[in-house]
Short mmCIF file of C-alpha atoms in Angstrom, two decimals:
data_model
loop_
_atom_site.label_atom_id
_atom_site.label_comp_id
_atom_site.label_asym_id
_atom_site.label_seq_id
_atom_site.Cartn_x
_atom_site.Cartn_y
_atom_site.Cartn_z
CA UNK A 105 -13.01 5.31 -24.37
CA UNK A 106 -12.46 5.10 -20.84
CA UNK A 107 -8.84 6.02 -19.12
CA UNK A 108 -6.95 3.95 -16.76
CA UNK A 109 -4.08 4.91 -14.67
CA UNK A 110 -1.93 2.11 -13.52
CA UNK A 111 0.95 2.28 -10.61
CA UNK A 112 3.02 -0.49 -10.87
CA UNK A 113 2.44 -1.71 -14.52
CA UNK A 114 5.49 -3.79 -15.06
CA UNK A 115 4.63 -6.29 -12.44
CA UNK A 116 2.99 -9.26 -12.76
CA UNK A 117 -0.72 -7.88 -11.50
CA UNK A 118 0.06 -4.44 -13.50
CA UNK A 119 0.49 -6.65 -16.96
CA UNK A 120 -2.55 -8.88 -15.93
CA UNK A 121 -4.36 -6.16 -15.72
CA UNK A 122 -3.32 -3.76 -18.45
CA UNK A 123 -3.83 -6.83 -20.90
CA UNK A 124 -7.51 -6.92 -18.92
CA UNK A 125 -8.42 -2.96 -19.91
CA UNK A 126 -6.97 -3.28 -23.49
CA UNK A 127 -8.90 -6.21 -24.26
CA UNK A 128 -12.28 -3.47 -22.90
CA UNK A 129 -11.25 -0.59 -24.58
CA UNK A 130 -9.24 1.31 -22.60
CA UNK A 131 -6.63 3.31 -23.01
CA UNK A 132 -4.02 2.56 -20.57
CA UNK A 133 -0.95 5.04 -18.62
CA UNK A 134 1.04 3.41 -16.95
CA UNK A 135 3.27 4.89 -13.79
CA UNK A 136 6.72 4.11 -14.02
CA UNK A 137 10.02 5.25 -12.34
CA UNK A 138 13.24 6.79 -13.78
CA UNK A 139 15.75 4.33 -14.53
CA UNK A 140 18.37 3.97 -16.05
CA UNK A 141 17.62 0.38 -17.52
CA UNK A 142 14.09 -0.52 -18.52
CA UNK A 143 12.63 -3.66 -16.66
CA UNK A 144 9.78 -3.94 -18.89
CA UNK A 145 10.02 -7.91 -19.57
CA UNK A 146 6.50 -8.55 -18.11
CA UNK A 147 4.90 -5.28 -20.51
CA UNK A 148 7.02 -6.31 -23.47
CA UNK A 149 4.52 -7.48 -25.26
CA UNK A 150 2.32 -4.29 -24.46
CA UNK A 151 4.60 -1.44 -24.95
CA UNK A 152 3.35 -0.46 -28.41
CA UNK A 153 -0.16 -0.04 -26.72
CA UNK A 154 -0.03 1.73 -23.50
CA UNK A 155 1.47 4.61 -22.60
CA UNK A 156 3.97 5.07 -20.17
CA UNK A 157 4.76 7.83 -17.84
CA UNK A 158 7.36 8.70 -15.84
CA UNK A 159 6.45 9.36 -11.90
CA UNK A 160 7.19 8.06 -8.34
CA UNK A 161 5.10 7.69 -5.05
CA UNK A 162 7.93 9.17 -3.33
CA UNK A 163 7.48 12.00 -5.46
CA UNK A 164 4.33 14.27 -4.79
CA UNK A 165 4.84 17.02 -7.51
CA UNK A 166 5.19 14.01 -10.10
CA UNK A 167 1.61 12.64 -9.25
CA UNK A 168 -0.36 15.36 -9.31
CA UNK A 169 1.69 16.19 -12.71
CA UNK A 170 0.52 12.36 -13.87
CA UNK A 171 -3.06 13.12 -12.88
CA UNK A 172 -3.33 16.69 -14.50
CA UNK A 173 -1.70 15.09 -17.66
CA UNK A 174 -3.78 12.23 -18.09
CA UNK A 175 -7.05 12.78 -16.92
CA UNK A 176 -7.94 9.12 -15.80
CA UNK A 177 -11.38 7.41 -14.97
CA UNK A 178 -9.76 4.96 -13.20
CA UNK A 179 -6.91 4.90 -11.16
CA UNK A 180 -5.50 1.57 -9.95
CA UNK A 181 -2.62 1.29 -7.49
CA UNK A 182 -0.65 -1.95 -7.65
CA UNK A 183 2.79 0.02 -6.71
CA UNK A 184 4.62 -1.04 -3.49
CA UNK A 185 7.88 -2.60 -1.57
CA UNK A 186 5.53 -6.27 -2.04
CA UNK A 187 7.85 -8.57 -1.10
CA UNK A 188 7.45 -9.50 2.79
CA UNK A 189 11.22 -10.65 3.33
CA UNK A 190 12.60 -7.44 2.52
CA UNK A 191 9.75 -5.19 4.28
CA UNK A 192 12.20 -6.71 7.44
CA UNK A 193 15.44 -5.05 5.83
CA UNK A 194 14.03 -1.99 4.72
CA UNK A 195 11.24 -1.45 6.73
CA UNK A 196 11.00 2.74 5.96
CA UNK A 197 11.22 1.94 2.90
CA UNK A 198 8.50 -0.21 2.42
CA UNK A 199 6.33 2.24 4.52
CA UNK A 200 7.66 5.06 2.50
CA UNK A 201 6.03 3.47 -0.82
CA UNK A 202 4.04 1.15 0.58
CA UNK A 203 1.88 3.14 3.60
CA UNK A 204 2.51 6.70 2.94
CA UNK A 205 3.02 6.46 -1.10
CA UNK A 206 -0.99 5.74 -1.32
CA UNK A 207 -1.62 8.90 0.64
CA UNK A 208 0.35 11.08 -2.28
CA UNK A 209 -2.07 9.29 -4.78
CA UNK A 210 -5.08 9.83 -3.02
CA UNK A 211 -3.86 13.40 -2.49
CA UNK A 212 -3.25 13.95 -6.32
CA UNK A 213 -6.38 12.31 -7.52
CA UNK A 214 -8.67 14.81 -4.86
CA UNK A 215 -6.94 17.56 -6.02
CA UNK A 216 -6.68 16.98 -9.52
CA UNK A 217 -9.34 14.38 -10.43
CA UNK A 218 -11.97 14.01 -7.95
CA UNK A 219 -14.41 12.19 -9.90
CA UNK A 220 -11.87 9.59 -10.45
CA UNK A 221 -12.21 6.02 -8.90
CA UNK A 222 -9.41 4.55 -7.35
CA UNK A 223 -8.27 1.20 -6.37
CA UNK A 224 -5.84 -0.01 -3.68
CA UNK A 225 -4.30 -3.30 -3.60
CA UNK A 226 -4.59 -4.54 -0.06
CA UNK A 227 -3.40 -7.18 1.05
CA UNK A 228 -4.36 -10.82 3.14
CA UNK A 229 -1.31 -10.23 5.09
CA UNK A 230 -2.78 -7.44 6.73
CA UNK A 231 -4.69 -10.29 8.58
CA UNK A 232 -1.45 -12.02 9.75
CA UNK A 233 -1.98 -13.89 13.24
CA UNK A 234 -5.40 -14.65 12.28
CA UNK A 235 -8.34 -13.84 14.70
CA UNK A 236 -10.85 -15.97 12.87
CA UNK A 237 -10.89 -18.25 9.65
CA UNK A 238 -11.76 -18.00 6.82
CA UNK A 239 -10.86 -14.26 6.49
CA UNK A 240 -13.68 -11.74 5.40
CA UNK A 241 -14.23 -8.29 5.07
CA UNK A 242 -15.04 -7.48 9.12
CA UNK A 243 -12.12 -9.65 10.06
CA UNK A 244 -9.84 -7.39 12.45
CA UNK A 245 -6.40 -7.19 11.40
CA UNK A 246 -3.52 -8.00 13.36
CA UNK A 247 -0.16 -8.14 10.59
CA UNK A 248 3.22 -9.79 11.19
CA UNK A 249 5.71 -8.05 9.07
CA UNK A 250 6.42 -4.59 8.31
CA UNK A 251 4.59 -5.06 4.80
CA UNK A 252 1.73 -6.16 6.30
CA UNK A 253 1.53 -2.75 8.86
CA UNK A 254 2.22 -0.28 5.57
CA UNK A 255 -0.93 -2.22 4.03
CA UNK A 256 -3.19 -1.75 6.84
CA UNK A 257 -2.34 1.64 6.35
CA UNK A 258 -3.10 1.72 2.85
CA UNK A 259 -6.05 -0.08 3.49
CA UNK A 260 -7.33 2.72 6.02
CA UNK A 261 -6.41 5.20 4.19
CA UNK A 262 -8.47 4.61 0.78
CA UNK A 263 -11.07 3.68 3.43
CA UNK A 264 -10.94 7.62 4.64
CA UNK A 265 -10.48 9.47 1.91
CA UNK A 266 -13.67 7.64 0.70
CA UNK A 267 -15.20 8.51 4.15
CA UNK A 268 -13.99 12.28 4.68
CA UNK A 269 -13.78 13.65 0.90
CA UNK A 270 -17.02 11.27 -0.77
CA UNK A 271 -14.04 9.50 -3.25
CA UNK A 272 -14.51 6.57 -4.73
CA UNK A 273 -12.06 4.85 -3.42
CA UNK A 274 -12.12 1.05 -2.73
CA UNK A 275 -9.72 -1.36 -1.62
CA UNK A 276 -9.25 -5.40 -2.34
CA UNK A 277 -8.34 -7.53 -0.08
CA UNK A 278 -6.10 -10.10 -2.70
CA UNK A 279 -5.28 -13.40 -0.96
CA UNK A 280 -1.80 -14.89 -2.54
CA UNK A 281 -1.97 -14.70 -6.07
CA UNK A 282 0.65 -16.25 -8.84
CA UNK A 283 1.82 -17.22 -12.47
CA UNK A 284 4.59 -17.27 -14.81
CA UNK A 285 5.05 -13.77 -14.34
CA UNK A 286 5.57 -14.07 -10.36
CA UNK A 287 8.85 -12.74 -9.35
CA UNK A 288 11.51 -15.20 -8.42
CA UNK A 289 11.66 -14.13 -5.28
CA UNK A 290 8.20 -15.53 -4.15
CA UNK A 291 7.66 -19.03 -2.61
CA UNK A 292 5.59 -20.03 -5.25
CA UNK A 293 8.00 -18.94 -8.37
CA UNK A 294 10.67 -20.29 -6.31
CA UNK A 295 9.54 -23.74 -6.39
CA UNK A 296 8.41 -23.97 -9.79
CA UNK A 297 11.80 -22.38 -10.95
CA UNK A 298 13.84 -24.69 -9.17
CA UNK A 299 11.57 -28.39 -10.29
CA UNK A 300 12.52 -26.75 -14.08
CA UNK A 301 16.46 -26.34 -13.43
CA UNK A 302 15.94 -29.79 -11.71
CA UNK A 303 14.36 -31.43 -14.03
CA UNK A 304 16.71 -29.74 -16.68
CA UNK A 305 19.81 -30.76 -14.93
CA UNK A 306 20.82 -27.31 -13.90
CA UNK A 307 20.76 -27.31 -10.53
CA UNK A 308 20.61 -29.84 -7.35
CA UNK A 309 18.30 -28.45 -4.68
CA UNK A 310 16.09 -26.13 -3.39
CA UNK A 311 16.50 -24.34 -0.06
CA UNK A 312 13.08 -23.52 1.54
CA UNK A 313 12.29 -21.68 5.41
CA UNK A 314 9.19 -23.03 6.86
CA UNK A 315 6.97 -25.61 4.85
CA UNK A 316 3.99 -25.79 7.25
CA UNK A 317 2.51 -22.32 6.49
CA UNK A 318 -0.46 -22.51 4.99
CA UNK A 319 -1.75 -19.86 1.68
CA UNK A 320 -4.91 -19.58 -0.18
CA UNK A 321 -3.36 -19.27 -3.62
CA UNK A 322 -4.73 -17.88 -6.67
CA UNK A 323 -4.29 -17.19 -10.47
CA UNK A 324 -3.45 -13.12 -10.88
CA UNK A 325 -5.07 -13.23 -14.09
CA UNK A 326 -8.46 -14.39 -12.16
CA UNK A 327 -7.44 -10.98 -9.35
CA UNK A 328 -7.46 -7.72 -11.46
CA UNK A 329 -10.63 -9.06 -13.21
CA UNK A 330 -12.26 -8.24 -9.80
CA UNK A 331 -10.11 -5.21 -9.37
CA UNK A 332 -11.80 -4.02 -12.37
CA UNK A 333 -15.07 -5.30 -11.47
CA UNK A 334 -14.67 -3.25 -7.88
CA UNK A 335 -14.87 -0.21 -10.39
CA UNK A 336 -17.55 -1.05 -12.34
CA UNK A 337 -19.81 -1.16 -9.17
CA UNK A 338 -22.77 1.60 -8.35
CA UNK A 339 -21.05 2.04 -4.64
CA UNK A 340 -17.30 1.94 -3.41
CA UNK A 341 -17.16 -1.00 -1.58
CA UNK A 342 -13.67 -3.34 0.17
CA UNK A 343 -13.72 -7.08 -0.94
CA UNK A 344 -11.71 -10.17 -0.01
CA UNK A 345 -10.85 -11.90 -2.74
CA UNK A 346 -9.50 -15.69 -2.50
CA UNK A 347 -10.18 -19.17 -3.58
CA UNK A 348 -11.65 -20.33 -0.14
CA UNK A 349 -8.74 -22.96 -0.48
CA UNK A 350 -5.70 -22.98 1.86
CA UNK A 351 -2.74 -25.34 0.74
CA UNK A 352 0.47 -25.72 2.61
CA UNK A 353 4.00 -24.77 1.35
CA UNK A 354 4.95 -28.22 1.90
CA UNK A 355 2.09 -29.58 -0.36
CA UNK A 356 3.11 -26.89 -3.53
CA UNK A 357 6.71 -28.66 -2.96
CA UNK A 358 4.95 -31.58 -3.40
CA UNK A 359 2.50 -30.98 -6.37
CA UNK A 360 5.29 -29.22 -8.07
CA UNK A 361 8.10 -31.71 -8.25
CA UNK A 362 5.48 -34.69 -8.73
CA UNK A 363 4.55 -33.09 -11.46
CA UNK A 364 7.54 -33.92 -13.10
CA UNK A 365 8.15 -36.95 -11.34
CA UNK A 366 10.28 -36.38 -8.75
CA UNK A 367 10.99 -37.04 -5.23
CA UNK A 368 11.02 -33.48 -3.39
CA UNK A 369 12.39 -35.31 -0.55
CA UNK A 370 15.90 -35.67 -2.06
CA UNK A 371 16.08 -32.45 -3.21
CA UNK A 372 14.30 -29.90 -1.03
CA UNK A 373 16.53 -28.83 2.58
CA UNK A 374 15.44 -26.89 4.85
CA UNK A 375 16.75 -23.80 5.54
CA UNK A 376 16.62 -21.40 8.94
CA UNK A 377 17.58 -18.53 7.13
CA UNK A 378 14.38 -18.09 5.23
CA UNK A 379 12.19 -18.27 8.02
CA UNK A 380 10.65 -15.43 9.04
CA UNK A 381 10.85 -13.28 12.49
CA UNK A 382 6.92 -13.58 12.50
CA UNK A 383 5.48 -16.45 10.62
CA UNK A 384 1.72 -16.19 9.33
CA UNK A 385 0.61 -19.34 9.59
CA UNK A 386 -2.41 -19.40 8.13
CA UNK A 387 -4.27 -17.64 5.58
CA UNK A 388 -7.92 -18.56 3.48
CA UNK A 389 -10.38 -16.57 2.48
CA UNK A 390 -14.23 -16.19 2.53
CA UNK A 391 -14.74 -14.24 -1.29
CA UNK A 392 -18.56 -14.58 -0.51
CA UNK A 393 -19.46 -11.34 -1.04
CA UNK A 394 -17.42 -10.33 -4.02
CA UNK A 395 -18.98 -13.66 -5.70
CA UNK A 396 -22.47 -12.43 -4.48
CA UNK A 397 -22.01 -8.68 -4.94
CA UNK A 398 -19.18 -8.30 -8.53
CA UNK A 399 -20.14 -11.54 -9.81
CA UNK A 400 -16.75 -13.28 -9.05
CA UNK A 401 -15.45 -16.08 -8.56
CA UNK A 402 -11.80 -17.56 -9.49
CA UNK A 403 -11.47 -19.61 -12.31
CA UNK A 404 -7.94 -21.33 -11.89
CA UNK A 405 -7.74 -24.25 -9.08
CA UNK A 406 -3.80 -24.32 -6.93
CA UNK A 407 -3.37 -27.80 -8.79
CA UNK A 408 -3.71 -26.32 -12.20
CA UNK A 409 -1.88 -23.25 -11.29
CA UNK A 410 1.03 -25.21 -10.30
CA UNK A 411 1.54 -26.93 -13.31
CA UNK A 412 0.95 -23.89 -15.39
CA UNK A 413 3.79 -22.51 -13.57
CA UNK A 414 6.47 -25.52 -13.79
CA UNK A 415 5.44 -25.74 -17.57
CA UNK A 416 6.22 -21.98 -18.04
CA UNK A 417 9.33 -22.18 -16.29
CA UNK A 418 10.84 -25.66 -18.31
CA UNK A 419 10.16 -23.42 -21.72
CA UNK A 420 12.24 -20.70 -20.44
CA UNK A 421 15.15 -22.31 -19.31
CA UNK A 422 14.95 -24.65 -22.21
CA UNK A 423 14.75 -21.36 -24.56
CA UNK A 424 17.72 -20.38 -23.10
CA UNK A 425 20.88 -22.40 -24.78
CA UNK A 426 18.63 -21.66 -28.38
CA UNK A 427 19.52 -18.08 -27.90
CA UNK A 428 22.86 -18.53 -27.65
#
């Protein structure tokens, strides 16, 4: 029985992927911080089968304690400040967990567990004011947010641990990806919510920033497959991983409320305040080599994805009044 070590198991990619290593055989430790509350809602259903831990990428001591204790195979990093908005707020923040937090756990696995491998969740806003499209693995990177700079940071730094100390240590380059599980917060999550309290009666309209930037977006269940596939490999290698599709924030508005029949026009306004100081307008990526090399390729189309989302949402609002 293999062991995997998970940063950032209560969030949506953490659950996809702990559900992903059970399923194999795994025994999975998850990272988690002191609280006093327990946001678990995504791992609920997992609890009684992984183990949790308590540690904290601010917190050197604690990793290298998390390491020594559980003696992983595999160590995946999905921990960080992810959400772009608030990189602008608390920009040393999000480098604090986000850039420099990888460097503790790359630290603690060379000194405790060398012979681990390691992945690092990069990210496809690390490409930001693209310099070519579709994105791919020798794309230069040029990001627009604070979030994006603390990836490219990550990113390098996986890349020279793997280069200076012989780690395995690879990163993936994950293009948007989304489901039911997506926090709120998120463009995608934020539509989908919003058509369900619509259509529900609960609400009137949606206020969205810019609707002309352009994602490639993805199913996360589809992503930490190849995050575990990255691990399976003979040599440590970085992928892009994507759909090759790009779709418009304007056309999710679009695919989302139709879905339920309605007009987004009399519903969505547009909003200045959710634009942001540097837009990215443009993201797709080229996930040739991860379908040639791992064997990859996504299984869930935007369309699909979309509705998977609004139907997810309408059952939990609708659940809501039965529980009272």
């Amino acid at each position: 029985m293999k062991t995997a070590l998970i940063t950032g198991i209560t969030g949506q990619d953490g659950s996809y992927l702990a559900e992903l290593l059970l399923a194999k055989g795994y025994r999975v430790v998850g990272i988690v911080r002191r609280s006093s509350t327990t946001p678990y809602e995504r791992i609920a259903h997992l609890v009684d089968r992984v183990e949790l831990l308590s540690a904290d990428l601010l917190d050197q001591t604690s990793l290298m304690d998390a390491m020594a204790e559980v003696k992983p195979d595999e160590v995946y990093n999905l921990a960080a400040q992810s959400f772009v908005a608030t990189s602008w707020t608390q920009p040393v923040l999000t480098g604090e967990f986000t850039a420099i937090g990888v460097t503790r756990l790359l630290e603690a696995m060379r000194r405790t567990v060398p012979k681990a491998r390691f992945y690092q969740a990069s990210s496809s806003e690390m490409f930001g004011k693209v310099v070519e499209t579709p994105q791919k693995e020798s794309t230069p990177f040029y990001p627009r947010s604070p979030y994006g700079v603390a990836k490219v940071y990550g990113h390098w730094i996986t890349v020279n641990y793997r280069e200076s100390f012989g780690l395995y240590a690879v990163s993936g380059i994950l293009f948007n990806h989304e489901s039911p599980r997506r926090g709120l917060e998120f463009v995608t999550r934020k539509v989908t919510d919003a058509v369900a309290r619509i259509k529900l009666g609960l609400a009137d309209e949606l206020r969205m920033g810019n609707l002309d930037a352009r994602r490639d977006w993805g199913f996360a269940g589809d992503y930490v497959d190849a995050m575990w596939r990255m691990l399976q490999a003979d040599e440590p290698a970085d992928y892009v991983i994507g759909t090759g599709e790009t779709w418009s924030v304007r056309q999710l508005v679009e695919e989302a409320f139709g879905y339920q029949d309605l007009e987004w026009q009399r519903y969505v306004k547009q909003d200045a305040r959710f634009n942001r100081p540097a837009e990215v307008d443009l993201l797709v990526a080229d996930p040739a080599k991860a379908k040639r090399e791992l064997g990859w390729e996504p299984t869930v189309r935007f369309r699909e994805l979309v509705r998977m989302m609004v139907d997810a949402d309408l059952a939990r609002h609708r659940a809501v009044p039965a529980k009272g």
